Amino acid sequence: MDSEQTAQATSATGMYEPVKEPPASSLPPSLILLLATSCGLAVGNVYNAQPLLGAIATDLGIPLGTVGIIGTTTQVGYGLGLVFIVPLGDVLNRRSLALWQFILSAAALLVAGFAGTRTLFLVAAGMVGLLAVVVQVLVALAASLAAPEQRGRALGLVTSGVVTGILAARVLAGFIADMAGWRAVYFVSAGAMMAMAALLFRALPQQPETRVPIAYAGLLRSMAKLLRRDNTLQLRAGFAFLIFATFSTFWTTVALPLGREPFMLSHAQVGLLGLAGMVGALTAGGAGRLVDQGLGTTVTGGALGLMLLSWLLLAMLPISLGWLVGGVILLDLAVQAVHVTNQSLLVSQRPEAAGRLIGMYMVFYSLGSATGAITSTTAYAQAGWPGVCSLGAVLSSGAVLLWILTSRRRHA
């Protein structure tokens, strides 16, 4: 067993009421696939607007110089959901919580699609982000339903759906908008959320109410205590910040050089690059099996090394698009492998606190993504694509260094 899975077994035990989880049984492949699809559709709602910003700005009278407020509002809502909604899975029935989030997401998407003013649209966009954290509720639910020896593999497959949804959202939204306008994207998404709610209602097993109630204020305070006292959470949150800052560094800026000479690719063509990312993300699903075998630390180190190597390929963009595609596959494989490992180790050590652990972990995911987006555009403005690749290599090196230092400490 990986040392990180047992190192914190007795730490911070006073943070919440001790409870017994119901015995887990093997998750059927059909349910894992359904959960992965649900996660992909839900997280896609956060990124659907990215290829639509110009059309939305024109229709709702939002100045192009401030249209980024749409993405910011959605991400702010998502961040609030991580802190205030995801932890509720530790004290409420996760099945019911997830179903209500899908239903309310559909309502928020319909409001966004029908919105006639920028204010109403931004409110709806914030609610879409807030409710999209159903992804983390489903990840915690999958962890609680899976047998211990299956948990890493199940989380790997479910999380693959998340990354696929992030990468596919831009492509699908662009195609739908080209055919029927930007509002159709929100109407189609609303229908998908309701359909998924119906499927999950039929497929998800009822869970016995075994959790001891905790006051909501105490639940939120316990999250801060978890971060202060749980060494595994601290380490894995650090990895999350660095890998998603690296991930965001690439995906935020790659369209800029590809839209110029000598490539002159369209937005749809650039969006197809996400297909290469999906190959890497889906390949990384096997990382969960290795974590189940107690190799979490080894998987982390190997994946971080691949992430650093990917920037050597990405830096060769001016020479060939083929090198870029290879780098994308390697980058997304590495990020996904570490992400799966992080979540598997966290929920395995303390399943009854899975909601809070994943919520706090994902806060650092969001911070890393935001940091990468801001710093990468600055790097591109100052030094072009070489500046972006240098930034990505520095962030990747920082993650490798963190792994080396903490690995030595555990084995000292």
Coordinates of C-alpha atoms in Angstrom, one line a residue:
M1 CA 0.0 0.0 0.0
D2 CA 1.3 3.5 -0.8
S3 CA 2.6 5.3 2.3
E4 CA 0.4 8.3 1.5
Q5 CA -2.7 6.1 1.9
T6 CA -1.9 5.3 5.6
A7 CA 0.2 8.2 6.8
Q8 CA -2.8 10.3 7.8
A9 CA -4.9 7.5 9.2
T10 CA -5.1 9.0 12.7
S11 CA -4.5 12.7 11.9
A12 CA -7.2 15.4 12.5
T13 CA -9.7 12.8 13.7
G14 CA -11.5 15.5 15.6
M15 CA -12.6 17.4 12.5
Y16 CA -15.8 15.5 12.0
E17 CA -18.0 12.9 13.5
P18 CA -16.7 9.3 13.0
V19 CA -19.0 7.3 10.8
K20 CA -19.1 4.0 9.1
E21 CA -19.4 3.9 5.4
P22 CA -21.7 1.2 3.9
P23 CA -19.8 -1.7 2.5
A24 CA -18.8 -1.0 -1.1
S25 CA -19.4 -3.5 -3.9
S26 CA -18.0 -3.7 -7.4
L27 CA -19.2 -1.0 -9.7
P28 CA -20.6 -2.4 -13.0
P29 CA -18.8 -1.0 -16.1
S30 CA -22.1 0.4 -17.4
L31 CA -22.5 2.6 -14.3
I32 CA -18.9 3.8 -14.5
L33 CA -19.5 4.8 -18.1
L34 CA -22.7 6.6 -17.1
L35 CA -20.9 8.5 -14.4
A36 CA -18.0 9.4 -16.7
T37 CA -20.5 10.7 -19.3
S38 CA -22.4 12.7 -16.7
C39 CA -19.2 14.3 -15.5
G40 CA -18.1 15.2 -19.0
L41 CA -21.5 16.8 -19.8
A42 CA -21.6 18.7 -16.5
V43 CA -18.1 20.1 -16.7
G44 CA -18.6 21.1 -20.3
N45 CA -21.1 23.7 -19.2
V46 CA -18.3 25.7 -17.7
Y47 CA -16.4 25.9 -21.0
N48 CA -19.2 26.0 -23.6
A49 CA -19.1 29.8 -23.7
Q50 CA -15.5 30.1 -24.8
P51 CA -16.0 29.8 -28.5
L52 CA -19.2 31.8 -28.3
L53 CA -17.9 35.0 -26.6
G54 CA -18.0 37.1 -29.8
A55 CA -21.6 36.2 -30.7
I56 CA -22.8 36.6 -27.1
A57 CA -21.1 40.0 -26.8
T58 CA -22.7 41.3 -30.0
D59 CA -26.2 40.0 -29.1
L60 CA -26.3 41.2 -25.5
G61 CA -24.3 44.4 -26.0
I62 CA -21.3 43.4 -23.9
P63 CA -18.1 45.4 -25.0
L64 CA -15.6 43.1 -26.5
G65 CA -12.9 44.4 -24.2
T66 CA -14.9 43.1 -21.2
V67 CA -16.4 40.0 -22.6
G68 CA -14.0 38.0 -20.4
I69 CA -16.4 38.7 -17.5
I70 CA -18.5 35.8 -18.7
G71 CA -15.7 33.3 -18.1
T72 CA -14.7 35.0 -14.9
T73 CA -18.3 34.9 -13.5
T74 CA -18.7 31.2 -14.4
Q75 CA -15.4 30.3 -12.7
V76 CA -16.3 32.4 -9.6
G77 CA -19.5 30.4 -9.4
Y78 CA -17.6 27.2 -9.8
G79 CA -15.2 28.1 -7.0
L80 CA -18.0 29.0 -4.6
G81 CA -19.6 25.6 -5.4
L82 CA -16.4 23.8 -4.5
V83 CA -16.4 25.4 -1.0
F84 CA -20.2 25.6 -0.2
I85 CA -21.8 22.7 -2.2
V86 CA -19.3 19.8 -2.6
P87 CA -18.8 19.3 1.2
L88 CA -22.5 18.7 1.6
G89 CA -21.9 15.2 0.1
D90 CA -20.4 14.2 3.4
V91 CA -23.6 14.9 5.3
L92 CA -26.3 14.5 2.7
N93 CA -27.3 11.7 0.4
R94 CA -24.9 12.2 -2.6
R95 CA -27.3 10.6 -5.0
S96 CA -30.1 13.1 -4.2
L97 CA -27.6 16.0 -4.1
A98 CA -26.4 15.1 -7.6
L99 CA -29.8 14.7 -9.1
W100 CA -31.0 18.1 -7.8
Q101 CA -27.8 19.7 -9.2
F102 CA -28.5 18.3 -12.6
I103 CA -32.1 19.6 -12.5
L104 CA -31.1 23.0 -11.3
S105 CA -28.3 23.1 -13.9
A106 CA -30.9 22.6 -16.6
A107 CA -32.9 25.5 -15.3
A108 CA -29.9 27.8 -15.2
L109 CA -28.9 26.9 -18.7
L110 CA -32.4 27.7 -20.0
V111 CA -32.3 31.1 -18.3
A112 CA -28.9 31.7 -20.0
G113 CA -30.3 30.7 -23.3
F114 CA -33.4 32.9 -23.0
A115 CA -31.5 35.9 -21.4
G116 CA -32.2 39.2 -23.1
T117 CA -29.9 41.3 -20.9
R118 CA -26.2 41.0 -20.0
T119 CA -27.1 41.1 -16.3
L120 CA -29.5 38.2 -16.5
F121 CA -27.1 36.2 -18.6
L122 CA -24.2 36.8 -16.1
V123 CA -26.3 35.7 -13.2
A124 CA -27.3 32.6 -15.1
A125 CA -23.6 32.0 -16.0
G126 CA -22.6 32.2 -12.4
M127 CA -25.3 29.7 -11.4
V128 CA -24.1 27.3 -14.2
G129 CA -20.6 27.4 -12.7
L130 CA -22.0 27.0 -9.2
L131 CA -23.9 23.9 -10.1
A132 CA -21.3 22.3 -12.3
V133 CA -19.5 21.1 -9.2
V134 CA -21.9 18.2 -9.4
V135 CA -18.8 16.6 -11.1
Q136 CA -17.0 16.5 -7.7
V137 CA -20.1 15.1 -6.0
L138 CA -20.2 12.3 -8.6
V139 CA -16.5 11.6 -8.2
A140 CA -17.0 11.2 -4.4
L141 CA -20.1 9.1 -5.1
A142 CA -18.1 6.8 -7.4
A143 CA -15.4 6.4 -4.7
S144 CA -18.0 5.5 -2.1
L145 CA -19.8 2.9 -4.4
A146 CA -16.6 1.2 -5.6
A147 CA -14.9 -1.6 -3.8
P148 CA -11.5 -0.6 -2.3
E149 CA -9.6 -2.7 -4.8
Q150 CA -11.5 -1.1 -7.7
R151 CA -11.6 2.5 -6.5
G152 CA -8.5 3.8 -8.3
R153 CA -9.6 2.3 -11.7
A154 CA -13.1 3.6 -11.3
L155 CA -11.9 7.1 -10.4
G156 CA -9.6 7.0 -13.4
L157 CA -12.4 6.2 -15.8
V158 CA -14.8 8.7 -14.3
T159 CA -12.1 11.5 -14.3
S160 CA -11.3 10.7 -17.9
G161 CA -14.9 11.8 -18.6
V162 CA -14.2 15.1 -16.9
V163 CA -11.1 15.9 -19.0
T164 CA -12.8 14.7 -22.2
G165 CA -15.7 17.0 -21.4
I166 CA -13.4 20.0 -20.9
L167 CA -11.7 19.3 -24.2
A168 CA -14.8 18.5 -26.2
A169 CA -17.0 21.3 -25.0
R170 CA -15.3 24.0 -27.2
V171 CA -15.5 21.8 -30.3
L172 CA -19.2 20.8 -29.8
A173 CA -20.3 24.3 -28.8
G174 CA -18.7 25.8 -31.9
F175 CA -20.4 23.3 -34.2
I176 CA -23.9 23.8 -32.6
A177 CA -23.5 27.6 -32.7
D178 CA -22.5 27.5 -36.4
M179 CA -25.7 25.6 -37.2
A180 CA -28.3 27.2 -34.9
G181 CA -26.8 30.2 -33.0
W182 CA -25.2 30.5 -29.6
R183 CA -28.5 30.2 -27.7
A184 CA -29.0 26.7 -29.1
V185 CA -25.9 25.6 -27.2
Y186 CA -27.5 26.4 -23.9
F187 CA -30.8 24.8 -24.9
V188 CA -29.1 21.6 -26.0
S189 CA -27.1 21.5 -22.8
A190 CA -30.2 22.0 -20.7
G191 CA -31.8 19.0 -22.4
A192 CA -28.7 16.9 -21.9
M193 CA -28.8 17.8 -18.2
M194 CA -32.4 16.7 -17.8
A195 CA -31.8 13.5 -19.8
M196 CA -28.8 12.7 -17.6
A197 CA -30.8 13.3 -14.4
A198 CA -33.4 10.8 -15.6
L199 CA -30.7 8.2 -16.4
L200 CA -29.0 8.7 -13.1
F201 CA -32.3 8.5 -11.2
R202 CA -32.8 5.0 -12.7
A203 CA -29.2 3.7 -12.5
L204 CA -27.8 5.0 -9.2
P205 CA -28.4 2.7 -6.3
Q206 CA -30.1 4.0 -3.2
Q207 CA -27.5 4.6 -0.4
P208 CA -28.4 4.0 3.2
E209 CA -28.3 7.1 5.4
T210 CA -25.3 6.3 7.5
R211 CA -23.6 9.7 8.0
V212 CA -23.9 11.5 11.3
P213 CA -25.3 15.0 10.8
I214 CA -22.8 17.9 11.2
A215 CA -23.8 21.5 11.4
Y216 CA -23.1 23.3 8.1
A217 CA -20.8 25.9 9.8
G218 CA -18.8 23.1 11.4
L219 CA -18.6 21.4 8.0
L220 CA -17.0 24.4 6.5
R221 CA -14.6 24.9 9.4
S222 CA -13.6 21.3 9.1
M223 CA -12.4 21.9 5.5
A224 CA -9.9 24.5 6.7
K225 CA -8.7 22.1 9.5
L226 CA -8.3 19.4 6.9
L227 CA -6.0 21.6 4.9
R228 CA -3.9 22.6 8.0
R229 CA -3.5 19.1 9.4
D230 CA -3.6 16.6 6.5
N231 CA -0.2 16.3 4.9
T232 CA -1.5 14.2 2.0
L233 CA -4.0 16.9 1.1
Q234 CA -1.4 19.6 1.3
L235 CA 1.0 17.7 -1.0
R236 CA -1.7 16.7 -3.5
A237 CA -3.1 20.2 -3.5
G238 CA 0.3 21.5 -4.4
F239 CA 0.6 19.0 -7.3
A240 CA -2.9 20.0 -8.4
F241 CA -2.0 23.7 -8.5
L242 CA 1.2 23.1 -10.6
I243 CA -0.2 20.6 -13.0
F244 CA -3.3 22.6 -13.8
A245 CA -1.3 25.8 -14.1
T246 CA 0.8 23.9 -16.7
F247 CA -2.3 22.6 -18.4
S248 CA -3.9 26.0 -18.6
T249 CA -0.7 27.6 -19.8
F250 CA -0.9 25.5 -22.9
W251 CA -4.6 25.5 -23.7
T252 CA -5.1 29.2 -23.0
T253 CA -2.5 30.4 -25.5
V254 CA -2.2 27.6 -28.2
A255 CA -4.8 29.2 -30.4
L256 CA -2.7 32.4 -30.7
P257 CA 0.2 31.1 -32.7
L258 CA -1.9 28.7 -34.7
G259 CA -4.2 31.5 -35.9
R260 CA -1.2 33.3 -37.4
E261 CA 1.3 32.7 -40.2
P262 CA 2.4 30.1 -41.3
F263 CA -0.6 28.0 -40.0
M264 CA -3.6 30.3 -40.2
L265 CA -6.0 27.7 -38.6
S266 CA -9.6 28.6 -38.0
H267 CA -11.2 28.4 -34.6
A268 CA -12.8 25.1 -35.5
Q269 CA -9.5 23.6 -36.7
V270 CA -7.8 24.7 -33.5
G271 CA -10.6 23.1 -31.5
L272 CA -9.9 19.8 -33.2
L273 CA -6.6 19.8 -31.3
G274 CA -8.7 18.8 -28.3
L275 CA -9.1 15.4 -29.9
A276 CA -5.4 14.8 -29.4
G277 CA -5.8 15.8 -25.8
M278 CA -8.6 13.3 -25.4
V279 CA -6.3 10.5 -26.6
G280 CA -3.9 11.3 -23.8
A281 CA -6.6 11.8 -21.2
L282 CA -8.3 8.5 -21.9
T283 CA -4.9 6.6 -22.0
A284 CA -4.2 7.9 -18.5
G285 CA -7.2 6.0 -17.1
G286 CA -4.9 3.1 -16.4
A287 CA -3.1 5.1 -13.7
G288 CA -6.0 4.2 -11.4
R289 CA -5.1 0.5 -11.6
L290 CA -1.6 1.2 -10.6
V291 CA -2.8 3.3 -7.6
D292 CA -4.9 0.4 -6.5
Q293 CA -1.7 -1.7 -6.4
G294 CA 0.0 0.8 -4.1
L295 CA 2.1 2.6 -6.7
G296 CA 0.6 6.1 -6.3
T297 CA 3.9 7.8 -5.6
T298 CA 5.7 6.1 -8.5
V299 CA 2.9 7.0 -10.9
T300 CA 3.1 10.6 -9.8
G301 CA 6.8 10.9 -10.4
G302 CA 6.7 9.2 -13.8
A303 CA 3.8 11.3 -15.0
L304 CA 5.4 14.5 -13.8
G305 CA 8.5 13.6 -15.8
L306 CA 6.4 13.1 -18.9
M307 CA 4.7 16.5 -18.3
L308 CA 8.2 18.1 -18.3
L309 CA 9.2 16.2 -21.4
S310 CA 6.0 17.3 -23.3
W311 CA 7.2 20.9 -23.4
L312 CA 10.2 19.9 -25.4
L313 CA 7.8 18.7 -28.1
L314 CA 5.4 21.6 -27.7
A315 CA 8.3 24.0 -28.2
M316 CA 8.9 22.6 -31.7
L317 CA 5.6 24.1 -32.9
P318 CA 7.3 26.4 -35.4
I319 CA 8.8 23.4 -37.1
S320 CA 5.9 21.0 -37.4
L321 CA 2.3 20.6 -36.2
G322 CA 3.1 16.9 -35.7
W323 CA 5.4 17.6 -32.8
L324 CA 2.6 19.8 -31.3
V325 CA 0.1 16.9 -31.5
G326 CA 2.6 14.6 -29.8
G327 CA 3.2 17.1 -27.1
V328 CA -0.5 17.5 -26.5
I329 CA -1.0 13.8 -26.1
L330 CA 1.9 13.6 -23.6
L331 CA 0.8 16.7 -21.6
D332 CA -2.8 15.6 -21.2
L333 CA -1.8 12.0 -20.4
A334 CA 0.6 13.2 -17.6
V335 CA -1.9 15.8 -16.1
Q336 CA -4.7 13.3 -16.1
A337 CA -2.5 10.5 -14.5
V338 CA -1.5 12.8 -11.7
H339 CA -5.1 14.1 -11.2
V340 CA -6.4 10.5 -11.0
T341 CA -3.7 9.5 -8.5
N342 CA -4.3 12.6 -6.4
Q343 CA -8.0 12.0 -6.0
S344 CA -7.6 8.2 -5.5
L345 CA -5.1 8.7 -2.6
L346 CA -7.3 11.3 -0.9
V347 CA -10.6 9.4 -0.9
S348 CA -9.0 6.1 -0.1
Q349 CA -7.5 7.3 3.1
R350 CA -10.7 8.9 4.4
P351 CA -13.8 8.0 2.4
E352 CA -16.2 9.6 4.9
A353 CA -14.7 13.0 4.2
A354 CA -14.4 12.5 0.4
G355 CA -16.6 15.5 -0.3
R356 CA -14.5 18.0 1.7
L357 CA -11.2 16.5 0.6
I358 CA -12.1 16.8 -3.1
G359 CA -13.6 20.2 -2.6
M360 CA -10.5 21.6 -1.0
Y361 CA -8.3 19.8 -3.6
M362 CA -10.3 21.3 -6.5
V363 CA -9.9 24.8 -5.1
F364 CA -6.2 24.5 -5.8
Y365 CA -7.1 23.1 -9.3
S366 CA -9.1 26.2 -10.0
L367 CA -6.3 28.5 -8.6
G368 CA -3.8 26.7 -10.8
S369 CA -5.9 27.0 -13.9
A370 CA -6.5 30.7 -13.3
T371 CA -2.8 31.3 -12.6
G372 CA -1.8 29.5 -15.8
A373 CA -4.3 31.5 -17.9
I374 CA -3.1 34.9 -16.6
T375 CA 0.7 34.2 -16.7
S376 CA 0.6 32.5 -20.1
T377 CA -1.0 35.3 -21.9
T378 CA 1.5 37.7 -20.4
A379 CA 4.4 35.4 -21.4
Y380 CA 3.1 35.2 -24.9
A381 CA 2.7 39.0 -25.2
Q382 CA 6.3 39.5 -24.0
A383 CA 8.2 36.5 -25.6
G384 CA 5.8 34.7 -28.0
W385 CA 5.5 30.9 -28.1
P386 CA 9.0 30.3 -26.7
G387 CA 8.0 32.4 -23.6
V388 CA 4.9 30.2 -23.1
C389 CA 6.9 27.0 -23.4
S390 CA 9.5 28.3 -21.0
L391 CA 6.8 29.1 -18.5
G392 CA 5.3 25.6 -18.9
A393 CA 8.7 24.0 -18.4
V394 CA 9.3 26.0 -15.2
L395 CA 5.9 25.0 -13.8
S396 CA 6.6 21.4 -14.7
S397 CA 10.0 21.5 -13.2
G398 CA 8.6 22.9 -10.0
A399 CA 6.2 19.9 -9.8
V400 CA 9.0 17.4 -10.4
L401 CA 11.1 19.2 -7.7
L402 CA 8.2 19.0 -5.2
W403 CA 7.9 15.2 -5.9
I404 CA 11.6 14.7 -5.4
L405 CA 11.8 16.6 -2.1
T406 CA 8.7 14.9 -0.7
S407 CA 9.7 11.4 -1.9
R408 CA 13.1 11.8 -0.2
R409 CA 11.4 12.9 3.0
R410 CA 9.1 9.9 3.1
H411 CA 12.0 7.5 2.6
A412 CA 14.5 9.2 4.9

